[in-house]
């Protein structure tokens, strides 16, 4: 099958994949689990080979979470900056896994640290995507009090992505936690306003509002089970779409 034919199978051609830091832990309680990082990288490699343009935002909760640090008495701004640095560590780990598969990638940080990654320059990042390089956006927005969810919505808007793909432990959005409630009901589609009104725990309110204002659908799917990233990009498998009407 030609590259053009493979690309035509994809419902979305340019997407931002949002992954929590906890997703990189695997079965561990802390830190990075290399086999898990490699598995996620392999999923990304598959869709890049099919012609998709992919950028990533990875949280830092597997290493340090600013809100938790703040709750334990640390000054909030300092705690948030520590969380941003944790996302850079995760981004570098993902870059290493992607490069080992032959996928060209760039770690782009909102906090300049020229010896390890590029500073964020929008036009340069867009050019990387056009060249089929995976852009891994690190350090959130570069500002305290903003989550990586908000950073994902911001970068996806700036990169003119067609959708945000949020990889989670479950196959969509439910009215309650399906892992503890057997009667939980999954949504196939849901509006941005409904997510906010029902507090459906997809992304934080700032991220949802930013995605809504930019008409940027959010696709919530299981990263490790079911159709995975490739199947979801084709519109296959089980997932929930927020907005997109």
XYZ file of C-alpha atoms in Angstrom:
245
model
C 0.000 0.000 0.000
C 1.343 3.441 -0.901
C 2.100 6.079 1.728
C -0.721 8.255 0.363
C -3.206 5.383 0.621
C -2.146 4.675 4.214
C -2.503 8.343 5.142
C -5.991 8.386 3.611
C -7.031 5.698 6.117
C -6.463 8.115 8.969
C -9.404 10.185 10.190
C -6.980 12.779 11.581
C -3.663 13.675 9.926
C -2.112 15.985 12.548
C -2.764 15.281 16.207
C -1.426 16.013 19.651
C -1.154 12.999 21.938
C -1.507 13.816 25.638
C -0.111 11.199 28.016
C -0.020 11.377 31.786
C 3.288 10.841 33.521
C 1.659 7.982 35.414
C 1.144 6.159 32.112
C 4.927 5.746 31.869
C 5.160 3.985 35.234
C 3.751 0.671 34.024
C 3.177 -1.523 37.073
C 5.672 0.441 39.142
C 4.614 2.945 41.748
C 7.074 5.611 40.694
C 9.397 6.682 37.899
C 9.794 5.306 34.385
C 9.176 1.757 33.219
C 11.304 1.323 30.055
C 9.149 -1.450 28.485
C 6.059 0.759 28.877
C 7.835 3.745 27.321
C 8.983 1.527 24.450
C 5.469 0.186 23.874
C 4.026 3.696 23.636
C 6.871 4.719 21.318
C 6.079 1.737 19.064
C 2.436 2.891 18.844
C 3.611 6.355 17.808
C 6.073 4.914 15.286
C 3.275 2.991 13.574
C 1.121 6.057 12.951
C 4.104 8.194 11.907
C 5.009 5.528 9.327
C 1.435 5.812 8.043
C 1.930 9.523 7.438
C 0.427 11.123 10.542
C 2.019 14.238 12.004
C 2.277 13.727 15.757
C 3.195 15.944 18.677
C 3.147 14.962 22.335
C 2.672 16.470 25.753
C 3.633 14.200 28.649
C 2.816 14.930 32.264
C 5.297 14.612 35.110
C 3.206 12.982 37.824
C 5.316 9.820 37.831
C 8.246 11.895 39.108
C 6.809 15.000 40.765
C 3.425 16.685 40.838
C 3.329 20.383 41.677
C -0.068 20.308 43.390
C 1.004 17.475 45.691
C 4.196 19.330 46.568
C 2.167 22.438 47.293
C -0.245 20.463 49.482
C 2.702 19.272 51.553
C 3.706 22.836 52.356
C 5.986 23.688 49.449
C 5.487 27.079 47.834
C 3.218 26.534 44.810
C 5.344 28.293 42.199
C 8.459 26.345 43.171
C 6.514 23.085 43.211
C 5.089 23.765 39.751
C 8.520 24.499 38.299
C 9.765 21.206 39.728
C 6.843 19.475 38.016
C 7.766 21.152 34.723
C 11.315 19.816 34.999
C 9.889 16.330 35.569
C 8.082 16.575 32.227
C 11.410 17.317 30.525
C 12.838 14.092 31.943
C 9.864 12.134 30.601
C 10.148 13.856 27.222
C 13.806 12.922 26.915
C 12.991 9.308 27.784
C 10.300 9.208 25.091
C 12.664 10.815 22.580
C 15.243 8.112 23.284
C 12.655 5.373 22.739
C 11.438 6.938 19.480
C 14.958 7.487 18.139
C 15.808 3.832 18.862
C 12.967 2.934 16.464
C 14.305 5.294 13.797
C 11.660 7.968 14.376
C 13.118 11.472 14.262
C 11.916 13.596 17.154
C 12.559 16.877 18.910
C 12.101 17.756 22.572
C 10.892 21.361 22.696
C 10.833 23.030 26.097
C 8.875 26.063 27.236
C 11.753 26.678 29.687
C 14.990 27.240 27.734
C 17.662 24.612 28.400
C 19.676 24.651 25.210
C 22.072 21.857 26.121
C 19.350 19.206 26.215
C 16.472 20.413 24.024
C 15.149 23.170 21.778
C 13.356 26.274 23.019
C 9.745 26.613 21.924
C 9.450 28.555 18.661
C 6.098 27.936 17.003
C 7.151 28.241 13.371
C 10.122 25.930 13.917
C 7.908 23.357 15.616
C 5.420 23.466 12.735
C 8.277 22.858 10.310
C 9.391 19.819 12.307
C 5.879 18.383 12.019
C 5.807 19.007 8.283
C 9.046 17.009 8.038
C 7.338 14.143 9.938
C 9.385 14.679 13.079
C 7.611 13.995 16.350
C 7.539 17.129 18.513
C 7.557 16.427 22.252
C 6.516 19.583 24.073
C 7.983 19.750 27.574
C 7.839 22.036 30.620
C 4.124 22.741 30.238
C 3.383 26.306 29.232
C 6.475 27.526 31.061
C 4.267 29.143 33.713
C 3.220 27.961 37.176
C -0.476 27.361 37.935
C -1.067 25.829 34.480
C -1.348 22.065 34.063
C 0.002 19.909 31.254
C -3.635 19.497 30.156
C -3.757 23.218 29.459
C -0.333 23.023 27.788
C -1.672 20.256 25.526
C -4.694 22.332 24.472
C -2.478 25.377 23.912
C 0.148 23.581 21.820
C -2.479 21.679 19.822
C -4.146 24.996 18.975
C -0.842 26.632 18.031
C 0.177 23.665 15.855
C -3.258 23.672 14.198
C -3.806 20.046 15.136
C -7.035 18.411 14.053
C -7.612 16.794 17.452
C -6.160 16.110 20.878
C -5.829 12.411 21.619
C -5.795 11.683 25.333
C -4.427 8.240 26.125
C -5.793 6.885 29.419
C -6.240 3.630 31.304
C -9.868 3.269 30.129
C -11.540 3.278 26.709
C -13.338 6.606 26.921
C -15.269 8.896 29.238
C -17.691 7.406 31.762
C -20.258 9.002 34.041
C -18.320 7.500 36.979
C -15.122 5.521 37.472
C -15.575 2.242 35.532
C -12.778 0.571 37.489
C -14.748 0.811 40.731
C -18.347 1.007 39.426
C -19.666 -1.867 37.325
C -22.713 0.182 36.301
C -20.664 3.057 34.839
C -21.971 4.256 31.469
C -19.587 5.256 28.671
C -20.241 8.206 26.384
C -19.633 7.844 22.645
C -19.738 11.606 22.189
C -20.136 14.467 24.619
C -20.115 18.242 24.253
C -17.537 20.545 25.819
C -20.221 22.245 27.893
C -21.494 18.897 29.169
C -17.973 17.945 30.257
C -17.745 21.176 32.255
C -21.266 20.997 33.682
C -20.978 17.357 34.751
C -17.333 17.685 35.836
C -16.424 14.611 33.783
C -12.693 14.639 34.635
C -11.402 14.568 31.076
C -8.979 17.458 31.311
C -9.028 20.484 33.576
C -11.541 23.269 32.945
C -9.000 25.642 31.371
C -7.972 23.014 28.827
C -11.586 22.154 27.976
C -12.491 25.826 27.526
C -9.456 26.427 25.298
C -10.253 23.398 23.147
C -13.896 24.489 22.899
C -12.972 28.025 21.874
C -10.714 26.676 19.123
C -13.175 23.967 17.998
C -10.564 21.305 18.774
C -12.072 17.862 19.449
C -10.647 15.691 22.228
C -10.563 11.936 21.653
C -10.247 9.875 24.838
C -9.091 6.283 24.337
C -7.162 3.479 25.994
C -3.475 3.770 25.231
C -2.547 0.207 26.147
C -5.650 -1.813 25.210
C -8.095 -2.212 22.343
C -7.435 -0.556 18.996
C -4.667 1.644 20.392
C -3.512 4.874 18.825
C -3.461 3.625 15.237
C -6.953 2.140 15.369
C -8.374 5.217 17.066
C -6.781 7.490 14.443
C -8.641 5.443 11.837
C -11.886 5.825 13.773
C -11.869 2.185 14.881
C -12.300 0.677 18.328
C -13.916 2.172 21.418
C -13.358 5.783 22.415
C -15.164 8.978 23.352
C -15.070 12.174 21.308
C -15.543 15.512 23.052
C -16.818 18.204 20.686
C -15.993 17.853 17.015
C -19.485 18.671 15.781
